[in-house]
Amino acid sequence: MIELDNVGYSYGGGELLSDVSVRLAPGSFHFLTGPSGSGKTTLMKLCYGALLPTSGTVRAFDADMRTRDRDEMAMMRRRIGVVHQDCRFLDHLPLADNIALPLMVSGHDMGQENANLRELMNWVGLSDRADALPPELSGGERQRAALARALIMSPDVVLADEPTGNVDWEMSQRLLQLLLELNRMGKAVLIASHDLGLIRAAKAHVQARVLRISNRQLHLAGADL
Amino acid sequence: MSKGTIRNFLIGDAQADRMVPPSGFTARLTLFVSGAMAFLTVFALALSLASGRLADRWADELARSATLRISAPSGQLAAQTKVALTILEQTPGVASARALSVEEQAALLAPWFGLDLPLDDLPIPQLIEIIAADPGYDVRGLTLRLSTEVPGAVLDDHTRWREPLVAAANSLRRLGWISIGLLGGAMAAMITLAAQSSLAANAQVIEVLRLVGARDRYIAGAFVRRFTIRALIGAAVGVVIGMAGVLLMPAASDEGGFLTGLGFQGWGWLLPLLIPTLGGVVAFIATWLAARSTLRELA
Ligand SMILES: Nc1ncnc2c1ncn2[C@@H]1O[C@H](COP(=O)(O)OP(=O)(O)O)[C@@H](O)[C@H]1O
Ligand SMILES: [Mg+2]
């Protein structure tokens, strides 16, 4: 679904990533690890077209990112659910609207989607926070909301950038369960995280591949993890 | 755009409108600018229409009437007047010719000399009012014939002072239309600036919307709708106040001359109602262009 082929990226200085090749196939489950500042978030952005590679090609749903016009890019993003590291909410809208945002901007009938929305909010334990504004939420609540928003369109690919950074162990297990369940339905999942406990827990349930960024390159980590 | 699309646009996507946080400053700026421009446009329009009417009327009325003035020793005055009237009656293109009575001439002179002027004692020339038919008479031919048969006659067909007046009224009308064009341009410029400032202030919002898969059309629509509706409302208020101002002007009268004729007549009253619509169109285009260029620069 998403393929990076010999991708290099630089923000203008030296190369941050070089020769990165990876393929997120339907039903695959990947973890992305690496020290802070190694380029995990950058790699994620390359996957959903927020950044274009400085060398190599990124393909998503069988089309080169470079050849997509702005409307095609928007349509593609509706098929990729992203949990951003900094969540990215609209602070003037209540939480329920923020979670439903992808539905609204793609013209779904909110009347029909209400049950779906309620169920999802229930799943991430935010039912009683539906009317709260994002700045009033705790870090953990924001991350759960961000995951709910990423999933509401039932995307083909889920990219989660450190989705459990601020949640307690029990909640991180619940979020993982949700992602595992989606993965079983055939969705490709990529989670950037350095939470080894989370990675181990996932490996007990799924054939997860662990990718590590070091020295600007992407390596497949050993099975020892 | 079809009727349905326009209606849908105006009623709008209530959801899309909520995506952009309300902004007090650009909202007030747009309302104020549209209101002020619409207000001024009402007057520019009134000026154009009134000077247009004036130009037409002057050109028309003055072209149709002329004055023949006969100065002669009192003994010959009556005879010359008679000859002149006969000539005029025979001239093709003259609808009517009439010698002014003593009372009428006295009334004409009254503003200058008072009412109790002893006209009988003075060598006052006789005036003959000529009304031209359509098509009119041959001025040169008439002048020639009069000069031989009525030596004391001078034909004044008013062309001398008609032309500059009509030219002045026409250029006033032109100035009015140019003003309306400039007002529209200034409004477009101000709304472009307001829209750009609003787009810049909401860069974060736009970025989030793009990230969750909103198309440019959706995002631009939210801004365009907002600015168009504000411009419509502002312009409507401006037009109402402007028209009230025009209504309150004294009715056209002979004493006030040109100034009191500054208003709308008949179907002219409907014209200002177009101003809010045009203001809305200007705001629509200005915001759309501003949004398109801003969105292109974002990822
Ligand atoms: N917009 C940007 N412009 C310039 N440098 C950036 C930008 N975003 C990130 N970087 C730099 O790129 C490096 C990798 O950042 P990031 O991908 O966020 O790493 P990670 O998510 O692994 O912590 C960091 O050194 C960061 O400072
Ligand atoms: Mg990061």
Coordinates of C-alpha atoms and ligand atoms in Angstrom, one line a residue:
Chain A
M1 CA 0.0 0.0 0.0
I2 CA 2.8 2.4 0.9
E3 CA 6.2 1.8 -0.6
L4 CA 9.4 3.8 0.0
D5 CA 12.1 3.1 -2.6
N6 CA 15.6 4.3 -1.9
V7 CA 14.2 7.4 -0.2
G8 CA 16.4 10.1 1.0
Y9 CA 15.3 13.2 2.9
S10 CA 17.0 16.4 4.0
Y11 CA 15.5 19.5 5.6
G12 CA 18.2 21.5 3.9
G13 CA 21.3 20.7 5.9
G14 CA 22.8 17.2 5.7
E15 CA 20.8 14.2 4.8
L16 CA 18.5 13.0 7.6
L17 CA 17.5 9.8 6.0
S18 CA 19.1 8.0 3.1
D19 CA 18.5 4.9 1.1
V20 CA 15.3 4.0 3.0
S21 CA 13.3 1.3 1.4
V22 CA 10.3 -0.3 3.1
R23 CA 6.9 -1.6 2.0
L24 CA 3.8 -1.4 4.2
A25 CA 1.7 -4.3 2.7
P26 CA -2.0 -4.9 3.6
G27 CA -2.1 -6.8 6.9
S28 CA 1.4 -5.9 7.9
F29 CA 2.4 -4.6 11.4
H30 CA 5.5 -2.5 11.8
F31 CA 7.1 -0.8 14.6
L32 CA 9.5 2.1 14.0
T33 CA 12.1 2.8 16.6
G34 CA 15.2 4.9 16.9
P35 CA 16.6 7.6 19.2
S36 CA 14.9 10.9 19.5
G37 CA 15.7 13.1 16.5
S38 CA 16.6 10.2 14.3
G39 CA 13.8 10.9 11.8
K40 CA 10.8 8.8 12.9
T41 CA 8.4 11.6 12.5
T42 CA 10.0 12.6 9.2
L43 CA 9.6 9.1 7.8
M44 CA 5.9 9.1 8.8
K45 CA 5.4 12.4 7.0
L46 CA 7.0 11.0 3.9
C47 CA 4.4 8.2 4.1
Y48 CA 1.4 10.5 4.1
G49 CA 2.7 13.0 1.7
A50 CA 3.3 15.9 4.1
L51 CA 6.9 15.8 2.9
L52 CA 8.2 14.8 -0.5
P53 CA 11.4 12.8 -0.6
T54 CA 14.5 14.6 -1.8
S55 CA 15.6 11.5 -3.5
G56 CA 14.0 8.2 -4.4
T57 CA 10.3 7.6 -4.6
V58 CA 7.3 7.2 -2.3
R59 CA 4.3 5.3 -3.7
A60 CA 1.0 5.1 -1.9
F61 CA -1.9 3.1 -3.3
D62 CA 0.0 2.5 -6.5
A63 CA 0.7 6.2 -7.3
D64 CA 3.8 8.2 -6.9
M65 CA 3.4 11.0 -4.4
R66 CA 5.0 13.4 -6.8
T67 CA 2.4 12.9 -9.5
R68 CA -0.6 13.6 -7.2
D69 CA -2.2 16.9 -7.4
R70 CA -3.7 18.6 -4.3
D71 CA -7.1 17.0 -4.6
E72 CA -5.6 13.6 -5.2
M73 CA -3.4 14.1 -2.1
A74 CA -6.5 14.9 -0.1
M75 CA -8.3 11.8 -1.3
M76 CA -5.3 9.7 -0.4
R77 CA -5.2 11.1 3.1
R78 CA -8.7 9.9 3.7
R79 CA -7.4 6.4 3.3
I80 CA -4.5 6.8 5.7
G81 CA -5.3 7.3 9.4
V82 CA -2.5 9.3 11.1
V83 CA -1.9 9.8 14.8
H84 CA 0.3 12.8 14.9
Q85 CA 2.9 13.1 17.6
D86 CA 1.5 16.5 18.6
C87 CA -2.1 15.4 17.9
R88 CA -3.1 18.4 15.7
F89 CA -6.6 19.3 16.9
L90 CA -8.8 22.3 16.1
D91 CA -8.8 24.0 19.5
H92 CA -12.1 25.8 19.0
L93 CA -14.1 22.7 18.4
P94 CA -15.3 20.2 21.0
L95 CA -13.6 16.8 21.1
A96 CA -16.4 14.9 19.4
D97 CA -16.2 17.2 16.4
N98 CA -12.4 16.9 16.3
I99 CA -12.7 13.2 16.2
A100 CA -15.4 13.4 13.5
L101 CA -13.3 15.9 11.5
P102 CA -12.2 13.5 8.7
L103 CA -15.9 12.5 8.2
M104 CA -17.0 16.1 8.1
V105 CA -14.4 17.3 5.6
S106 CA -15.1 14.4 3.3
G107 CA -18.8 15.2 3.3
H108 CA -20.2 12.2 5.2
D109 CA -23.7 12.5 6.6
M110 CA -23.0 12.9 10.3
G111 CA -26.4 11.7 11.2
Q112 CA -25.5 8.2 9.9
E113 CA -22.1 8.2 11.5
N114 CA -23.2 9.1 15.0
A115 CA -23.4 5.6 16.3
N116 CA -20.0 4.9 14.8
L117 CA -18.6 8.0 16.5
R118 CA -20.1 7.1 19.9
E119 CA -18.8 3.6 19.8
L120 CA -15.3 4.8 18.9
M121 CA -15.3 7.4 21.7
N122 CA -16.5 4.8 24.1
W123 CA -13.6 2.5 23.0
V124 CA -11.0 5.1 23.8
G125 CA -12.8 6.0 27.1
L126 CA -13.7 9.6 26.1
S127 CA -17.5 9.4 26.0
D128 CA -17.9 11.8 28.9
R129 CA -15.4 14.2 27.4
A130 CA -17.3 14.7 24.1
D131 CA -18.0 18.4 24.7
A132 CA -14.6 19.3 26.1
L133 CA -12.2 21.5 24.1
P134 CA -8.9 20.0 23.2
P135 CA -6.8 22.4 25.4
E136 CA -8.8 21.2 28.4
L137 CA -7.7 17.6 28.0
S138 CA -4.8 15.7 29.5
G139 CA -2.0 14.5 27.3
G140 CA -3.3 10.9 27.5
E141 CA -6.8 12.0 26.6
R142 CA -5.5 13.9 23.6
Q143 CA -3.6 10.9 22.4
R144 CA -6.6 8.6 22.7
A145 CA -8.7 11.2 20.8
A146 CA -6.0 11.4 18.2
L147 CA -6.1 7.7 17.7
A148 CA -9.9 7.7 17.5
R149 CA -9.7 10.4 14.8
A150 CA -7.2 8.4 12.9
L151 CA -9.5 5.4 12.8
I152 CA -12.9 7.0 12.2
M153 CA -12.7 6.7 8.4
S154 CA -11.6 3.1 8.8
P155 CA -8.5 3.7 6.8
D156 CA -6.5 1.1 4.9
V157 CA -3.3 2.2 6.6
V158 CA -2.8 3.5 10.2
L159 CA 0.3 5.5 11.0
A160 CA 0.7 6.2 14.7
D161 CA 3.6 8.5 15.8
E162 CA 4.3 7.7 19.5
P163 CA 0.6 7.1 20.3
T164 CA 1.3 5.8 23.8
G165 CA 3.8 8.4 24.9
N166 CA 1.4 9.9 27.5
V167 CA -0.9 7.1 28.5
D168 CA -0.6 4.7 31.3
W169 CA 0.2 1.0 30.8
E170 CA -3.4 -0.2 30.9
M171 CA -4.6 2.4 28.4
S172 CA -1.6 1.7 26.1
Q173 CA -2.7 -2.0 26.1
R174 CA -6.2 -1.0 25.1
L175 CA -5.0 1.2 22.3
L176 CA -2.7 -1.7 21.2
Q177 CA -5.7 -4.1 21.2
L178 CA -7.6 -1.7 19.0
L179 CA -4.7 -1.5 16.5
L180 CA -4.2 -5.3 16.6
E181 CA -7.9 -5.7 15.8
L182 CA -7.7 -3.4 12.9
N183 CA -4.6 -5.2 11.7
R184 CA -6.5 -8.5 11.7
M185 CA -9.0 -6.9 9.5
G186 CA -6.3 -6.4 6.9
K187 CA -5.1 -2.9 7.6
A188 CA -1.4 -2.0 7.5
V189 CA -0.2 -0.6 10.8
L190 CA 3.0 1.4 11.5
I191 CA 3.7 2.6 15.0
A192 CA 6.6 4.8 15.9
S193 CA 7.6 4.1 19.4
H194 CA 10.4 3.4 21.7
D195 CA 8.2 1.7 24.3
L196 CA 9.8 -1.7 24.3
G197 CA 7.1 -3.1 26.6
L198 CA 4.5 -2.1 24.0
I199 CA 6.5 -3.8 21.2
R200 CA 6.9 -7.0 23.2
A201 CA 3.2 -7.0 24.0
A202 CA 2.4 -6.7 20.4
K203 CA 4.7 -9.4 19.3
A204 CA 2.8 -11.8 21.5
H205 CA -0.2 -11.3 19.3
V206 CA 1.1 -10.5 15.8
Q207 CA 4.0 -11.0 13.4
A208 CA 5.3 -7.5 14.0
R209 CA 8.4 -6.3 12.2
V210 CA 10.6 -3.8 14.1
L211 CA 12.4 -1.2 12.0
R212 CA 15.2 0.9 13.6
I213 CA 16.6 4.1 12.3
S214 CA 20.3 4.5 13.0
N215 CA 23.0 6.3 11.0
R216 CA 20.3 7.7 8.7
Q217 CA 19.5 4.2 7.5
L218 CA 16.5 2.0 8.2
H219 CA 17.4 -1.5 9.6
L220 CA 15.3 -4.5 10.4
A221 CA 15.9 -5.1 14.1
G222 CA 16.6 -8.7 15.2
A223 CA 14.1 -11.1 16.5
D224 CA 15.7 -10.8 19.9
L225 CA 13.5 -7.9 20.9
Chain B
M1 CA -23.7 28.5 -11.2
S2 CA -27.2 27.2 -11.2
K3 CA -29.9 28.5 -8.8
G4 CA -29.5 25.4 -6.6
T5 CA -25.8 25.8 -6.3
I6 CA -26.1 29.4 -5.3
R7 CA -28.7 28.6 -2.7
N8 CA -26.6 25.7 -1.3
F9 CA -23.6 28.1 -1.3
L10 CA -25.4 30.7 0.7
I11 CA -27.1 28.3 3.2
G12 CA -23.8 26.7 3.2
D13 CA -22.2 23.8 4.9
A14 CA -22.8 24.7 8.5
Q15 CA -20.1 22.1 9.4
A16 CA -17.6 23.7 7.1
D17 CA -18.2 27.1 8.5
R18 CA -17.5 26.0 12.0
M19 CA -14.1 24.6 10.9
V20 CA -12.7 28.2 10.8
P21 CA -12.8 29.9 14.2
P22 CA -14.9 33.1 14.1
S23 CA -12.6 36.2 13.9
G24 CA -13.9 39.5 15.1
F25 CA -11.4 41.7 13.4
T26 CA -11.7 40.7 9.8
A27 CA -15.4 40.3 10.2
R28 CA -15.8 43.8 11.3
L29 CA -13.4 45.1 8.7
T30 CA -15.3 43.4 5.9
L31 CA -18.7 44.6 7.1
F32 CA -17.5 48.1 7.5
V33 CA -15.7 48.3 4.2
S34 CA -18.7 46.8 2.3
G35 CA -21.1 49.1 4.1
A36 CA -19.1 52.2 3.4
M37 CA -18.5 51.4 -0.2
A38 CA -22.1 50.5 -0.8
F39 CA -23.2 53.8 0.8
L40 CA -20.8 55.8 -1.4
T41 CA -21.9 53.8 -4.4
V42 CA -25.5 54.8 -3.9
F43 CA -24.5 58.5 -4.1
A44 CA -22.2 57.9 -7.1
L45 CA -25.1 56.1 -8.8
A46 CA -27.5 58.9 -7.9
L47 CA -25.1 61.4 -9.3
S48 CA -24.6 59.5 -12.6
L49 CA -28.3 59.0 -13.1
A50 CA -29.2 62.6 -12.3
S51 CA -26.5 64.1 -14.5
G52 CA -27.5 61.7 -17.2
R53 CA -31.1 62.9 -17.0
L54 CA -29.9 66.5 -16.9
A55 CA -27.7 66.1 -19.9
D56 CA -30.5 64.5 -21.9
R57 CA -33.1 67.1 -20.8
W58 CA -30.9 70.0 -21.5
A59 CA -29.8 68.7 -24.9
D60 CA -33.5 68.0 -25.7
E61 CA -35.3 71.0 -24.4
L62 CA -32.8 73.6 -25.4
A63 CA -32.5 72.2 -28.8
R64 CA -36.2 72.6 -29.3
S65 CA -36.6 76.2 -28.2
A66 CA -35.0 79.3 -29.6
T67 CA -35.6 83.0 -29.1
L68 CA -35.9 85.7 -31.7
R69 CA -35.2 89.1 -30.4
I70 CA -36.3 92.2 -32.4
S71 CA -34.9 95.5 -31.6
A72 CA -36.3 98.4 -33.6
P73 CA -37.5 101.9 -33.2
S74 CA -40.8 101.8 -31.4
G75 CA -42.6 102.8 -34.6
Q76 CA -41.4 99.8 -36.6
L77 CA -41.4 97.2 -33.8
A78 CA -44.9 96.0 -34.4
A79 CA -44.5 95.8 -38.2
Q80 CA -41.2 93.9 -37.9
T81 CA -42.6 91.5 -35.4
K82 CA -45.5 90.7 -37.8
V83 CA -43.1 90.1 -40.7
A84 CA -41.0 87.9 -38.5
L85 CA -43.9 85.8 -37.3
T86 CA -45.0 85.3 -40.9
I87 CA -41.6 84.2 -42.0
L88 CA -41.5 81.8 -39.0
E89 CA -44.9 80.3 -39.9
Q90 CA -43.7 79.6 -43.4
T91 CA -40.4 78.0 -42.2
P92 CA -40.5 74.2 -42.4
G93 CA -39.5 72.6 -39.1
V94 CA -40.9 75.4 -36.8
A95 CA -43.7 73.9 -34.7
S96 CA -44.9 77.2 -33.3
A97 CA -43.8 80.8 -32.9
R98 CA -45.3 83.2 -30.5
A99 CA -44.6 86.8 -29.6
L100 CA -44.3 87.2 -25.8
S101 CA -46.9 89.6 -24.3
V102 CA -45.9 92.7 -22.5
E103 CA -46.8 91.0 -19.2
E104 CA -44.6 88.0 -19.9
Q105 CA -41.6 90.2 -20.8
A106 CA -42.2 92.2 -17.7
A107 CA -42.1 89.0 -15.7
L108 CA -38.8 88.0 -17.3
L109 CA -37.3 91.4 -16.4
A110 CA -38.7 91.6 -12.9
P111 CA -35.9 89.7 -11.2
W112 CA -33.5 92.4 -12.4
F113 CA -35.5 95.6 -12.4
G114 CA -38.4 95.0 -10.0
L115 CA -42.1 94.9 -10.8
D116 CA -42.9 98.5 -11.3
L117 CA -40.6 99.1 -14.2
P118 CA -42.3 101.4 -16.7
L119 CA -41.8 99.2 -19.7
D120 CA -43.7 101.5 -22.0
D121 CA -41.1 104.2 -21.6
L122 CA -38.2 101.9 -22.5
P123 CA -37.0 100.6 -25.9
I124 CA -37.5 97.0 -24.8
P125 CA -37.0 94.5 -27.7
Q126 CA -39.8 92.2 -28.6
L127 CA -39.1 88.5 -27.9
I128 CA -40.5 85.7 -30.0
E129 CA -40.4 82.1 -28.7
I130 CA -39.8 79.5 -31.3
I131 CA -40.5 75.8 -30.7
A132 CA -38.8 73.6 -33.2
A133 CA -40.5 70.5 -34.7
D134 CA -38.8 67.2 -35.1
P135 CA -36.8 67.4 -37.3
G136 CA -36.0 71.0 -36.7
Y137 CA -35.6 74.0 -39.0
D138 CA -32.5 75.1 -40.9
V139 CA -30.9 77.7 -38.5
R140 CA -28.6 79.2 -41.1
G141 CA -31.3 79.5 -43.7
L142 CA -33.6 81.2 -41.3
T143 CA -31.0 83.6 -40.0
L144 CA -30.2 84.6 -43.6
R145 CA -33.8 85.2 -44.5
L146 CA -34.5 87.2 -41.3
S147 CA -31.4 89.4 -41.8
T148 CA -32.7 90.6 -45.2
E149 CA -36.4 91.0 -44.3
V150 CA -36.3 91.9 -40.6
P151 CA -33.1 93.9 -40.1
G152 CA -33.6 94.3 -36.3
A153 CA -33.9 90.5 -35.6
V154 CA -31.4 88.4 -33.8
L155 CA -31.9 84.6 -33.6
D156 CA -30.6 82.9 -30.5
D157 CA -30.9 79.2 -30.7
H158 CA -29.2 78.7 -27.3
T159 CA -26.4 76.5 -28.8
R160 CA -23.8 78.8 -27.5
W161 CA -24.6 78.0 -23.8
R162 CA -26.2 74.6 -24.3
E163 CA -23.2 72.8 -25.5
P164 CA -20.9 73.4 -22.5
L165 CA -23.7 72.6 -20.1
V166 CA -24.5 69.3 -21.8
A167 CA -20.8 68.5 -21.9
A168 CA -20.5 69.3 -18.2
A169 CA -23.4 67.1 -17.3
N170 CA -22.0 64.3 -19.4
S171 CA -18.6 64.4 -17.8
L172 CA -20.3 64.5 -14.4
R173 CA -22.1 61.3 -15.4
R174 CA -18.8 59.8 -16.5
L175 CA -17.1 60.7 -13.3
G176 CA -20.0 59.0 -11.4
W177 CA -19.5 55.8 -13.2
I178 CA -15.7 55.9 -12.8
S179 CA -16.2 56.5 -9.1
I180 CA -18.4 53.4 -8.9
G181 CA -15.7 51.4 -10.7
L182 CA -13.1 52.7 -8.2
L183 CA -15.3 51.9 -5.2
G184 CA -15.7 48.3 -6.4
G185 CA -11.9 48.1 -7.0
A186 CA -11.1 49.5 -3.5
M187 CA -13.6 47.1 -2.0
A188 CA -12.0 44.1 -3.8
A189 CA -8.6 45.2 -2.5
M190 CA -9.7 45.6 1.1
I191 CA -11.6 42.3 1.1
T192 CA -8.5 40.6 -0.4
L193 CA -6.4 42.0 2.4
A194 CA -8.9 41.0 5.0
A195 CA -9.2 37.5 3.6
Q196 CA -5.5 37.1 3.4
S197 CA -5.1 38.2 7.0
S198 CA -7.8 35.7 8.0
L199 CA -6.2 32.9 6.0
A200 CA -2.8 33.7 7.6
A201 CA -4.3 33.8 11.1
N202 CA -5.8 30.4 10.4
A203 CA -2.8 28.7 8.9
Q204 CA -2.8 26.1 11.6
V205 CA -6.5 25.3 11.1
I206 CA -6.0 25.0 7.4
E207 CA -3.0 22.7 7.9
V208 CA -5.0 20.4 10.2
L209 CA -7.9 20.3 7.7
R210 CA -5.5 19.3 4.9
L211 CA -4.0 16.6 7.1
V212 CA -7.4 15.0 7.6
G213 CA -8.1 15.0 3.9
A214 CA -10.0 18.2 3.2
R215 CA -9.8 19.4 -0.3
D216 CA -8.9 23.0 -1.1
R217 CA -12.4 23.6 -2.4
Y218 CA -13.8 22.7 1.0
I219 CA -11.4 24.9 2.9
A220 CA -11.6 27.9 0.5
G221 CA -15.4 27.5 0.5
A222 CA -15.6 28.1 4.3
F223 CA -13.7 31.3 3.9
V224 CA -15.3 32.5 0.7
R225 CA -18.8 31.9 2.1
R226 CA -18.0 33.8 5.2
F227 CA -16.6 36.9 3.4
T228 CA -19.3 36.9 0.8
I229 CA -22.1 36.8 3.3
R230 CA -20.4 39.6 5.4
A231 CA -20.0 41.7 2.2
L232 CA -23.6 41.1 1.3
I233 CA -24.8 42.2 4.8
G234 CA -22.5 45.1 5.0
A235 CA -23.5 46.3 1.5
A236 CA -27.2 45.9 2.2
V237 CA -26.9 48.1 5.3
G238 CA -24.8 50.6 3.4
V239 CA -27.4 50.8 0.6
V240 CA -30.3 51.2 3.0
I241 CA -28.6 54.1 4.7
G242 CA -27.5 55.6 1.4
M243 CA -31.0 55.4 -0.1
A244 CA -32.5 56.9 3.1
G245 CA -30.0 59.8 2.6
V246 CA -31.1 60.2 -1.0
L247 CA -34.8 60.0 0.0
L248 CA -34.3 62.8 2.6
M249 CA -32.9 65.2 -0.1
P250 CA -35.4 67.9 -1.1
A251 CA -37.5 67.0 -4.1
A252 CA -36.5 68.3 -7.5
S253 CA -37.5 71.9 -7.9
D254 CA -36.8 74.8 -10.3
E255 CA -35.2 76.9 -7.6
G256 CA -32.8 74.2 -6.5
G257 CA -31.9 73.4 -10.1
F258 CA -29.4 70.7 -10.5
L259 CA -28.7 69.9 -6.8
T260 CA -32.2 68.9 -5.9
G261 CA -32.5 66.6 -8.9
L262 CA -29.9 64.4 -7.3
G263 CA -31.9 61.2 -6.7
F264 CA -33.5 58.3 -8.3
Q265 CA -36.6 58.3 -10.5
G266 CA -38.8 55.4 -11.5
W267 CA -37.0 52.2 -12.2
G268 CA -33.8 54.0 -11.0
W269 CA -34.9 53.2 -7.5
L270 CA -34.3 49.5 -8.2
L271 CA -30.7 50.0 -9.3
P272 CA -29.1 50.5 -5.8
L273 CA -30.6 47.1 -4.9
L274 CA -28.1 45.6 -7.3
I275 CA -25.2 47.0 -5.2
P276 CA -25.2 44.3 -2.4
T277 CA -25.3 41.6 -5.1
L278 CA -22.4 43.1 -6.9
G279 CA -20.6 43.6 -3.6
G280 CA -21.1 39.9 -2.8
V281 CA -19.8 38.9 -6.2
V282 CA -16.7 41.2 -5.7
A283 CA -16.1 39.6 -2.2
F284 CA -16.6 36.1 -3.6
I285 CA -14.0 36.5 -6.4
A286 CA -11.6 38.4 -4.1
T287 CA -11.7 35.8 -1.4
W288 CA -11.6 32.9 -3.8
L289 CA -8.5 34.2 -5.4
A290 CA -6.8 35.0 -2.1
A291 CA -7.7 31.5 -0.7
R292 CA -6.5 29.8 -3.8
S293 CA -3.1 31.4 -3.8
T294 CA -2.7 30.9 0.0
L295 CA -3.6 27.2 -0.1
R296 CA -1.2 26.6 -3.0
E297 CA 1.6 27.6 -0.7
L298 CA 0.7 25.0 2.0
A299 CA 1.4 21.3 1.9
Ligands
LIG1 N1 10.6 21.3 9.7 C1 11.9 21.0 10.0 N2 12.9 21.8 9.6 C2 14.1 21.5 9.9 N3 14.5 20.5 10.6 C3 13.6 19.6 11.1 C4 12.2 19.9 10.8 N4 11.5 18.9 11.5 C5 12.4 18.1 12.1 N5 13.7 18.5 11.9 C6 14.9 17.9 12.3 O1 15.0 16.6 11.8 C7 15.5 15.7 12.8 C8 14.5 14.5 12.9 O2 13.3 15.0 13.5 P1 12.1 14.0 13.7 O3 11.8 13.3 12.4 O4 11.0 14.7 14.4 O5 12.7 12.9 14.7 P2 12.0 11.9 15.7 O6 10.6 11.9 15.4 O7 12.7 10.6 15.4 O8 12.3 12.4 17.0 C9 15.6 16.5 14.1 O9 17.0 16.8 14.2 C10 14.8 17.7 13.8 O10 15.4 18.8 14.5
MG2 MG 9.0 12.3 16.5

